[in-house]
């Protein structure tokens, strides 16, 4: 395949995001989101159009609807399903089985099913999307792109937890890491922007969105990342606690008589920025509140920034020498106050922020450090769908 149109699908439990790319130029031809799949009243919002109510009682019907929109005679971007060259799917957990995107076959589906226990909220809807598109379009090549695969290069001493070794052998308890497509993309772009081959640069990537994670990327390979067995570990997030003393869980069980499931919900849905501020999980609201003098909102921003700074220090030590730091994700790209908090006092690591450049608002790739800063700091927009389209295109081109 030298040229072609790639459909990218990101199937959540109740939503399906899609985009159509013309490859290899990566021009976006269409895109949108189908919300509340399987919830009675579903809504389809396509780029440039109003949201409309539709019927999507399940993923298969939802995908049929999306395909109908894409191939519509008047407003569609391809002539029938055969106009799509390949379909790329986001899959959250690939466990230890996948270190690269994979062309989907029966064996690959079984391997993804085996990883479902590690991501019970994410892999089953991802699989539902794959199975539905395979049934609807059996002749179109399909590719699975995993959030975990970029981190499969992390060495054993960084991915193992200091727990009884049998727990790894029996249950595969270890660090996997997530947001791999994003970390890979921004690290590669930063290396390109520095005029280096990705394999010559040591880069720390910070993906700060609703979910937040960081990666230490040495010569093009992930050597450590902040998320772990699940996306709960590491940084402070919108509603997730990130790192805590694990003994807190037992203490809460005793003090509040809370069962494990409820503690899990507390750590995943009621903690992080929301838990500390008591106001919101949205960084925009929290910054506004902090500026109005709300002390807990300010504390939330401070804890958030401090945790990122701490990981920058840790990963600088892991990498040995540092060429660049990259910010991406909704917060990383759009919150200069947070970036300033994180980077203040890091001159000893060779980072000198240019406050003017940091304040500039732009949706383009850019440098925010001064010209004489030893380490460059970049802001690079996240584009996970484009990465999936590129990976899908590459897998199909090789076949
Ligand atoms: P997701 O992880 O769901 O893809 P995003 O990458 O879109 O999320 O990031 C969402 C986060 O980005 C929210 O906390 C939101 O408040 C924050 N954000 C978006 N725009 C801004 C802004 N201008 N200033 C501060 N935070 C912002």
Tab-separated table of C-alpha atoms and ligand atoms in Angstrom:
chain	number	residue	atom	x	y	z
A	1	UNK	CA	0.000	0.000	0.000
A	2	UNK	CA	1.650	3.272	-1.126
A	3	UNK	CA	-1.294	5.578	-0.673
A	4	UNK	CA	-4.645	5.132	0.984
A	5	UNK	CA	-7.309	6.206	3.408
A	6	UNK	CA	-6.961	4.955	6.970
A	7	UNK	CA	-9.863	4.864	9.419
A	8	UNK	CA	-8.763	5.212	13.051
A	9	UNK	CA	-11.117	3.873	15.712
A	10	UNK	CA	-10.895	4.474	19.469
A	11	UNK	CA	-13.670	2.472	21.128
A	12	UNK	CA	-14.441	3.262	24.769
A	13	UNK	CA	-17.109	1.603	26.890
A	14	UNK	CA	-19.776	4.102	25.811
A	15	UNK	CA	-18.125	6.158	23.078
A	16	UNK	CA	-16.480	5.648	19.696
A	17	UNK	CA	-14.043	8.270	18.376
A	18	UNK	CA	-13.096	8.069	14.711
A	19	UNK	CA	-10.968	9.843	12.128
A	20	UNK	CA	-10.205	9.260	8.467
A	21	UNK	CA	-6.697	10.120	7.234
A	22	UNK	CA	-5.368	10.380	3.717
A	23	UNK	CA	-1.945	8.746	3.893
A	24	UNK	CA	0.944	9.211	3.742
A	25	UNK	CA	0.279	12.974	3.990
A	26	UNK	CA	-1.785	12.528	7.212
A	27	UNK	CA	-4.496	14.917	6.011
A	28	UNK	CA	-7.602	14.559	8.188
A	29	UNK	CA	-10.590	14.011	5.881
A	30	UNK	CA	-13.259	13.389	8.518
A	31	UNK	CA	-13.684	12.706	12.213
A	32	UNK	CA	-16.072	12.755	15.098
A	33	UNK	CA	-17.375	11.066	18.194
A	34	UNK	CA	-20.367	8.857	18.865
A	35	UNK	CA	-21.382	9.216	22.507
A	36	UNK	CA	-23.596	7.195	24.851
A	37	UNK	CA	-23.351	4.002	22.802
A	38	UNK	CA	-25.694	1.386	24.280
A	39	UNK	CA	-27.416	3.907	26.564
A	40	UNK	CA	-30.764	4.365	24.784
A	41	UNK	CA	-30.183	7.833	23.330
A	42	UNK	CA	-26.891	8.129	21.444
A	43	UNK	CA	-25.380	11.238	19.866
A	44	UNK	CA	-23.117	11.610	16.875
A	45	UNK	CA	-20.967	14.729	16.519
A	46	UNK	CA	-19.004	14.929	13.269
A	47	UNK	CA	-16.422	17.633	12.542
A	48	UNK	CA	-18.106	20.743	11.255
A	49	UNK	CA	-21.648	19.497	11.967
A	50	UNK	CA	-24.177	19.807	14.799
A	51	UNK	CA	-24.526	16.938	17.262
A	52	UNK	CA	-27.446	14.698	16.213
A	53	UNK	CA	-29.374	12.040	18.092
A	54	UNK	CA	-28.924	8.579	16.572
A	55	UNK	CA	-29.659	4.956	17.416
A	56	UNK	CA	-26.590	2.981	18.524
A	57	UNK	CA	-27.675	0.222	20.920
A	58	UNK	CA	-24.235	-1.439	20.604
A	59	UNK	CA	-20.743	-0.996	19.158
A	60	UNK	CA	-21.605	-2.818	15.925
A	61	UNK	CA	-24.541	-0.515	15.171
A	62	UNK	CA	-22.399	2.462	16.164
A	63	UNK	CA	-19.620	1.495	13.767
A	64	UNK	CA	-22.132	0.860	10.969
A	65	UNK	CA	-23.443	4.365	11.515
A	66	UNK	CA	-19.952	5.858	11.412
A	67	UNK	CA	-19.171	3.974	8.207
A	68	UNK	CA	-22.456	5.213	6.717
A	69	UNK	CA	-21.460	8.807	7.571
A	70	UNK	CA	-18.003	8.376	6.065
A	71	UNK	CA	-19.359	6.835	2.856
A	72	UNK	CA	-22.427	9.079	2.474
A	73	UNK	CA	-22.935	9.921	-1.208
A	74	UNK	CA	-23.208	13.657	-0.612
A	75	UNK	CA	-21.139	14.384	2.493
A	76	UNK	CA	-18.903	11.296	2.757
A	77	UNK	CA	-15.153	11.204	2.150
A	78	UNK	CA	-14.877	7.721	0.581
A	79	UNK	CA	-16.924	5.800	-1.967
A	80	UNK	CA	-18.106	2.739	-0.026
A	81	UNK	CA	-16.164	0.664	2.533
A	82	UNK	CA	-13.711	-0.493	-0.164
A	83	UNK	CA	-12.468	3.113	-0.263
A	84	UNK	CA	-10.880	2.497	3.158
A	85	UNK	CA	-7.437	0.874	2.822
A	86	UNK	CA	-7.001	-0.118	6.470
A	87	UNK	CA	-8.468	0.365	9.936
A	88	UNK	CA	-6.284	1.171	12.968
A	89	UNK	CA	-7.607	0.481	16.471
A	90	UNK	CA	-6.415	1.876	19.765
A	91	UNK	CA	-5.948	-0.935	22.301
A	92	UNK	CA	-5.045	0.076	25.835
A	93	UNK	CA	-3.307	-3.025	27.211
A	94	UNK	CA	-1.057	-5.337	25.240
A	95	UNK	CA	0.597	-6.854	28.337
A	96	UNK	CA	3.978	-8.443	27.589
A	97	UNK	CA	2.725	-9.846	24.291
A	98	UNK	CA	3.052	-6.738	22.146
A	99	UNK	CA	6.045	-4.470	21.691
A	100	UNK	CA	4.767	-3.062	18.382
A	101	UNK	CA	1.495	-2.539	16.500
A	102	UNK	CA	0.098	-5.802	15.127
A	103	UNK	CA	-1.986	-6.809	12.096
A	104	UNK	CA	-5.166	-8.263	13.624
A	105	UNK	CA	-5.821	-12.005	13.240
A	106	UNK	CA	-7.732	-14.541	15.353
A	107	UNK	CA	-4.552	-15.223	17.378
A	108	UNK	CA	-4.029	-11.491	18.003
A	109	UNK	CA	-7.635	-11.159	19.229
A	110	UNK	CA	-7.093	-14.052	21.650
A	111	UNK	CA	-3.863	-12.445	22.904
A	112	UNK	CA	-5.686	-9.128	23.489
A	113	UNK	CA	-8.441	-11.020	25.320
A	114	UNK	CA	-5.803	-12.524	27.595
A	115	UNK	CA	-4.675	-8.991	28.546
A	116	UNK	CA	-8.235	-7.927	29.439
A	117	UNK	CA	-7.825	-8.862	33.103
A	118	UNK	CA	-5.112	-6.169	33.336
A	119	UNK	CA	-7.410	-3.463	31.861
A	120	UNK	CA	-10.991	-4.591	32.531
A	121	UNK	CA	-12.475	-1.170	31.760
A	122	UNK	CA	-10.578	-0.583	28.535
A	123	UNK	CA	-9.677	-3.750	26.637
A	124	UNK	CA	-13.225	-5.214	26.415
A	125	UNK	CA	-14.663	-2.143	24.599
A	126	UNK	CA	-11.522	-1.932	22.426
A	127	UNK	CA	-12.133	-5.581	21.501
A	128	UNK	CA	-15.832	-5.009	20.900
A	129	UNK	CA	-14.839	-2.374	18.318
A	130	UNK	CA	-12.328	-4.706	16.659
A	131	UNK	CA	-14.774	-7.606	16.488
A	132	UNK	CA	-17.546	-5.404	15.109
A	133	UNK	CA	-15.358	-3.914	12.357
A	134	UNK	CA	-13.944	-7.359	11.489
A	135	UNK	CA	-17.500	-8.687	11.084
A	136	UNK	CA	-18.647	-5.669	9.087
A	137	UNK	CA	-15.550	-5.281	6.889
A	138	UNK	CA	-13.829	-8.677	6.701
A	139	UNK	CA	-11.710	-7.671	3.698
A	140	UNK	CA	-10.171	-4.515	5.114
A	141	UNK	CA	-6.816	-5.013	6.919
A	142	UNK	CA	-7.013	-4.055	10.596
A	143	UNK	CA	-4.183	-3.124	12.944
A	144	UNK	CA	-4.064	-2.938	16.759
A	145	UNK	CA	-1.946	-0.129	18.259
A	146	UNK	CA	-1.225	-0.553	21.976
A	147	UNK	CA	-0.794	2.130	24.666
A	148	UNK	CA	1.672	-0.201	26.399
A	149	UNK	CA	3.912	-1.342	23.536
A	150	UNK	CA	6.358	1.614	23.469
A	151	UNK	CA	7.233	0.845	27.106
A	152	UNK	CA	8.131	-2.803	26.503
A	153	UNK	CA	11.791	-1.706	26.238
A	154	UNK	CA	11.850	-0.721	29.948
A	155	UNK	CA	14.498	-2.857	31.699
A	156	UNK	CA	13.534	-5.424	34.312
A	157	UNK	CA	14.969	-3.453	37.247
A	158	UNK	CA	12.613	-0.572	36.336
A	159	UNK	CA	9.473	-2.560	35.557
A	160	UNK	CA	9.564	-5.008	38.473
A	161	UNK	CA	7.943	-4.142	41.800
A	162	UNK	CA	9.692	-5.291	44.980
A	163	UNK	CA	6.936	-7.795	45.733
A	164	UNK	CA	7.250	-11.571	46.079
A	165	UNK	CA	8.549	-12.686	42.682
A	166	UNK	CA	5.804	-15.337	42.343
A	167	UNK	CA	3.249	-12.543	41.925
A	168	UNK	CA	4.959	-11.583	38.684
A	169	UNK	CA	5.218	-15.213	37.584
A	170	UNK	CA	1.609	-16.064	38.427
A	171	UNK	CA	-0.242	-12.814	37.708
A	172	UNK	CA	2.193	-10.756	35.584
A	173	UNK	CA	2.198	-7.976	38.182
A	174	UNK	CA	4.753	-5.436	36.899
A	175	UNK	CA	4.958	-1.922	35.460
A	176	UNK	CA	3.519	-1.677	31.942
A	177	UNK	CA	2.991	2.060	31.441
A	178	UNK	CA	0.467	3.790	29.159
A	179	UNK	CA	0.160	6.764	26.745
A	180	UNK	CA	2.901	4.982	24.751
A	181	UNK	CA	1.815	6.333	21.356
A	182	UNK	CA	1.931	9.865	22.715
A	183	UNK	CA	5.334	9.524	24.456
A	184	UNK	CA	6.798	7.917	21.340
A	185	UNK	CA	5.437	10.612	19.011
A	186	UNK	CA	6.557	13.622	21.049
A	187	UNK	CA	10.001	12.146	21.795
A	188	UNK	CA	10.553	11.493	18.091
A	189	UNK	CA	9.357	14.986	17.138
A	190	UNK	CA	11.596	16.627	19.767
A	191	UNK	CA	14.608	14.718	18.437
A	192	UNK	CA	13.711	15.786	14.884
A	193	UNK	CA	13.286	19.412	15.985
A	194	UNK	CA	16.765	19.288	17.566
A	195	UNK	CA	18.134	17.988	14.277
A	196	UNK	CA	19.055	14.689	15.902
A	197	UNK	CA	18.266	11.148	15.013
A	198	UNK	CA	15.865	9.847	17.734
A	199	UNK	CA	18.586	7.403	18.733
A	200	UNK	CA	21.017	10.169	19.679
A	201	UNK	CA	18.819	11.984	22.174
A	202	UNK	CA	17.823	11.558	25.836
A	203	UNK	CA	14.393	13.025	26.440
A	204	UNK	CA	11.861	13.282	29.273
A	205	UNK	CA	8.285	13.368	27.995
A	206	UNK	CA	5.399	14.694	30.116
A	207	UNK	CA	1.888	13.807	28.914
A	208	UNK	CA	-0.343	15.978	31.098
A	209	UNK	CA	-4.041	15.607	30.252
A	210	UNK	CA	-6.898	14.164	32.285
A	211	UNK	CA	-4.628	11.183	32.697
A	212	UNK	CA	-0.978	12.141	33.256
A	213	UNK	CA	2.227	10.204	32.800
A	214	UNK	CA	5.912	10.738	32.126
A	215	UNK	CA	8.548	8.712	30.348
A	216	UNK	CA	12.337	8.634	30.281
A	217	UNK	CA	13.309	8.041	26.647
A	218	UNK	CA	16.943	7.054	26.092
A	219	UNK	CA	18.174	6.983	22.520
A	220	UNK	CA	14.650	6.468	21.172
A	221	UNK	CA	13.597	3.812	23.692
A	222	UNK	CA	11.413	4.102	26.776
A	223	UNK	CA	13.519	3.140	29.824
A	224	UNK	CA	11.051	4.154	32.547
A	225	UNK	CA	7.558	5.528	32.904
A	226	UNK	CA	5.404	6.744	35.772
A	227	UNK	CA	2.222	4.689	35.249
A	228	UNK	CA	2.421	1.113	36.419
A	229	UNK	CA	0.366	-2.056	36.333
A	230	UNK	CA	-2.590	0.279	35.849
A	231	UNK	CA	-2.886	3.987	34.939
A	232	UNK	CA	-3.259	4.907	38.637
A	233	UNK	CA	0.424	5.143	39.570
A	234	UNK	CA	2.712	8.143	39.227
A	235	UNK	CA	1.627	11.739	38.702
A	236	UNK	CA	-1.361	13.515	40.238
A	237	UNK	CA	-4.225	13.448	37.688
A	238	UNK	CA	-7.717	14.927	37.288
A	239	UNK	CA	-9.332	12.404	39.627
A	240	UNK	CA	-6.514	9.881	40.253
A	241	UNK	CA	-4.160	10.034	43.219
A	242	UNK	CA	-0.963	8.856	41.517
A	243	UNK	CA	1.733	7.638	43.944
A	244	UNK	CA	0.653	7.035	47.531
A	245	UNK	CA	1.927	4.907	50.394
A	246	UNK	CA	0.208	1.530	49.759
A	247	UNK	CA	-0.352	1.182	53.518
A	248	UNK	CA	-2.970	3.972	53.212
A	249	UNK	CA	-5.263	1.410	51.567
A	250	UNK	CA	-5.196	-0.917	54.580
A	251	UNK	CA	-5.508	2.062	56.935
A	252	UNK	CA	-8.627	3.252	55.073
A	253	UNK	CA	-10.063	-0.251	55.165
A	254	UNK	CA	-9.711	-0.216	58.956
A	255	UNK	CA	-10.692	3.402	59.640
A	256	UNK	CA	-13.647	3.677	57.270
A	257	UNK	CA	-14.586	0.018	56.951
A	258	UNK	CA	-14.257	0.529	53.217
A	259	UNK	CA	-14.096	-2.527	50.965
A	260	UNK	CA	-11.268	-2.705	48.392
A	261	UNK	CA	-13.555	-1.848	45.468
A	262	UNK	CA	-14.645	1.403	47.103
A	263	UNK	CA	-11.070	2.355	47.934
A	264	UNK	CA	-10.174	1.687	44.313
A	265	UNK	CA	-12.993	4.028	43.211
A	266	UNK	CA	-11.838	6.658	45.740
A	267	UNK	CA	-8.278	6.536	44.387
A	268	UNK	CA	-9.358	6.563	40.736
A	269	UNK	CA	-12.379	8.876	40.724
A	270	UNK	CA	-12.372	11.071	43.819
A	271	UNK	CA	-8.702	11.892	44.305
A	272	UNK	CA	-6.144	13.895	42.331
A	273	UNK	CA	-6.935	17.532	41.487
A	274	UNK	CA	-10.605	16.958	42.362
A	275	UNK	CA	-9.867	15.392	45.733
A	276	UNK	CA	-7.385	18.040	46.858
A	277	UNK	CA	-9.258	21.090	45.574
A	278	UNK	CA	-12.754	19.846	46.378
A	279	UNK	CA	-13.778	22.007	43.405
A	280	UNK	CA	-13.055	20.399	40.056
A	281	UNK	CA	-10.937	17.921	38.137
A	282	UNK	CA	-10.450	20.479	35.379
A	283	UNK	CA	-7.138	22.338	35.519
A	284	UNK	CA	-8.676	25.462	33.932
A	285	UNK	CA	-11.220	25.822	36.753
A	286	UNK	CA	-8.590	25.064	39.373
A	287	UNK	CA	-6.195	27.715	38.048
A	288	UNK	CA	-9.058	30.259	37.979
A	289	UNK	CA	-10.001	29.372	41.556
A	290	UNK	CA	-6.374	29.541	42.709
A	291	UNK	CA	-6.040	33.005	41.140
A	292	UNK	CA	-9.143	34.114	43.073
A	293	UNK	CA	-7.418	33.072	46.301
A	294	UNK	CA	-8.872	29.594	46.846
A	295	UNK	CA	-6.122	27.996	48.977
A	296	UNK	CA	-7.032	24.396	48.240
A	297	UNK	CA	-7.104	25.024	44.494
A	298	UNK	CA	-3.610	26.553	44.787
A	299	UNK	CA	-2.497	23.529	46.809
A	300	UNK	CA	-3.801	21.206	44.072
A	301	UNK	CA	-1.724	23.050	41.436
A	302	UNK	CA	1.317	22.998	43.732
A	303	UNK	CA	1.101	19.263	44.467
A	304	UNK	CA	0.506	18.524	40.780
A	305	UNK	CA	3.543	20.583	39.688
A	306	UNK	CA	5.795	19.314	42.473
A	307	UNK	CA	5.158	15.683	41.506
A	308	UNK	CA	6.106	16.355	37.861
A	309	UNK	CA	9.259	18.205	38.985
A	310	UNK	CA	10.223	15.273	41.221
A	311	UNK	CA	9.916	12.846	38.302
A	312	UNK	CA	11.986	15.145	36.059
A	313	UNK	CA	14.773	14.931	38.653
A	314	UNK	CA	14.427	11.160	38.907
A	315	UNK	CA	14.431	10.640	35.149
A	316	UNK	CA	17.376	13.011	34.633
A	317	UNK	CA	19.285	10.677	36.975
A	318	UNK	CA	18.017	7.596	35.106
A	319	UNK	CA	19.055	9.019	31.709
A	320	UNK	CA	22.484	10.200	32.852
A	321	UNK	CA	22.465	13.143	30.452
A	322	UNK	CA	19.465	15.134	29.312
A	323	UNK	CA	18.822	16.811	25.937
A	324	UNK	CA	15.171	17.814	26.167
A	325	UNK	CA	11.950	17.846	28.153
A	326	UNK	CA	8.626	17.773	26.284
A	327	UNK	CA	5.180	18.865	27.443
A	328	UNK	CA	2.069	17.533	25.751
A	329	UNK	CA	-1.635	16.880	26.572
A	330	UNK	CA	-4.321	19.443	27.482
A	331	UNK	CA	-2.445	20.764	30.533
A	332	UNK	CA	1.064	20.345	29.104
A	333	UNK	CA	0.129	22.270	25.966
A	334	UNK	CA	-2.113	24.983	27.409
A	335	UNK	CA	-1.170	25.790	30.997
A	336	UNK	CA	1.908	28.108	31.146
A	337	UNK	CA	1.449	28.623	34.896
A	338	UNK	CA	1.801	24.913	35.530
A	339	UNK	CA	4.817	24.592	33.204
A	340	UNK	CA	6.462	27.543	35.001
A	341	UNK	CA	5.838	25.969	38.417
A	342	UNK	CA	7.306	22.672	37.256
A	343	UNK	CA	10.414	24.168	35.654
A	344	UNK	CA	11.270	26.785	38.265
A	345	UNK	CA	14.561	26.092	40.031
A	346	UNK	CA	15.753	23.503	37.509
A	347	UNK	CA	18.754	25.574	36.316
A	348	UNK	CA	21.064	23.003	37.921
A	349	UNK	CA	19.726	20.470	35.396
A	350	UNK	CA	20.487	22.920	32.562
A	351	UNK	CA	16.920	24.199	32.093
A	352	UNK	CA	16.375	27.959	31.704
A	353	UNK	CA	12.789	28.888	30.918
A	354	UNK	CA	12.068	31.867	28.654
A	355	UNK	CA	9.012	33.277	30.429
A	356	UNK	CA	7.894	35.206	27.328
A	357	UNK	CA	7.968	32.127	25.097
A	358	UNK	CA	6.256	30.089	27.823
A	359	UNK	CA	3.346	32.548	27.973
A	360	UNK	CA	2.795	32.641	24.196
A	361	UNK	CA	-0.406	30.879	23.306
A	362	UNK	CA	-0.137	28.666	20.234
A	363	UNK	CA	-1.233	25.251	19.073
A	364	UNK	CA	2.033	24.667	17.239
A	365	UNK	CA	5.203	22.806	18.211
A	366	UNK	CA	7.548	25.227	19.966
A	367	UNK	CA	10.547	25.741	22.270
A	368	UNK	CA	9.959	27.565	25.582
A	369	UNK	CA	13.506	27.713	26.931
A	370	UNK	CA	16.009	30.524	26.350
A	371	UNK	CA	18.485	30.233	23.467
A	372	UNK	CA	21.354	29.463	25.864
A	373	UNK	CA	19.459	26.796	27.849
A	374	UNK	CA	21.555	23.604	27.836
A	375	UNK	CA	18.408	21.470	27.864
A	376	UNK	CA	15.615	22.501	25.491
A	377	UNK	CA	12.011	22.331	26.637
A	378	UNK	CA	9.406	21.768	23.918
A	379	UNK	CA	5.627	21.997	23.789
A	380	UNK	CA	4.398	19.476	21.230
A	381	UNK	CA	0.677	18.883	20.614
A	382	UNK	CA	-0.490	15.328	21.289
A	383	UNK	CA	-2.032	13.625	18.308
A	384	UNK	CA	-2.651	10.014	19.220
A	385	UNK	CA	-5.010	9.373	16.299
A	386	UNK	CA	-2.390	10.550	13.782
A	387	UNK	CA	0.159	8.208	15.429
A	388	UNK	CA	-2.279	5.283	15.095
A	389	UNK	CA	-2.884	6.173	11.432
A	390	UNK	CA	0.885	6.300	10.793
A	391	UNK	CA	1.521	2.990	12.595
A	392	UNK	CA	-1.357	1.315	10.728
A	393	UNK	CA	-0.046	2.623	7.427
A	394	UNK	CA	3.476	1.347	8.200
A	395	UNK	CA	2.254	-2.136	9.229
A	396	UNK	CA	0.165	-2.453	6.032
A	397	UNK	CA	2.944	-1.067	3.833
A	398	UNK	CA	5.345	-3.757	5.044
A	399	UNK	CA	2.838	-6.599	4.410
B	1	LIG	P1	-7.536	13.603	27.847
B	1	LIG	O1	-6.482	12.998	28.723
B	1	LIG	O2	-8.929	13.227	28.249
B	1	LIG	O3	-7.241	13.467	26.361
B	1	LIG	P2	-6.747	16.383	27.532
B	1	LIG	O4	-5.378	16.037	27.002
B	1	LIG	O5	-7.686	17.066	26.624
B	1	LIG	O6	-7.480	15.143	28.191
B	1	LIG	O7	-6.515	17.307	28.836
B	1	LIG	C1	-7.552	17.712	29.628
B	1	LIG	C2	-6.994	18.633	30.684
B	1	LIG	O8	-6.373	19.760	30.057
B	1	LIG	C3	-8.058	19.191	31.625
B	1	LIG	O9	-7.578	19.185	32.958
B	1	LIG	C4	-8.179	20.638	31.153
B	1	LIG	O10	-8.551	21.488	32.187
B	1	LIG	C5	-6.760	20.932	30.729
B	1	LIG	N1	-6.705	22.120	29.881
B	1	LIG	C6	-7.193	22.273	28.639
B	1	LIG	N2	-7.016	23.562	28.217
B	1	LIG	C7	-6.416	24.220	29.240
B	1	LIG	C8	-5.971	25.572	29.468
B	1	LIG	N3	-6.112	26.498	28.529
B	1	LIG	N4	-5.391	25.872	30.639
B	1	LIG	C9	-5.246	24.932	31.599
B	1	LIG	N5	-5.643	23.665	31.467
B	1	LIG	C10	-6.218	23.301	30.314
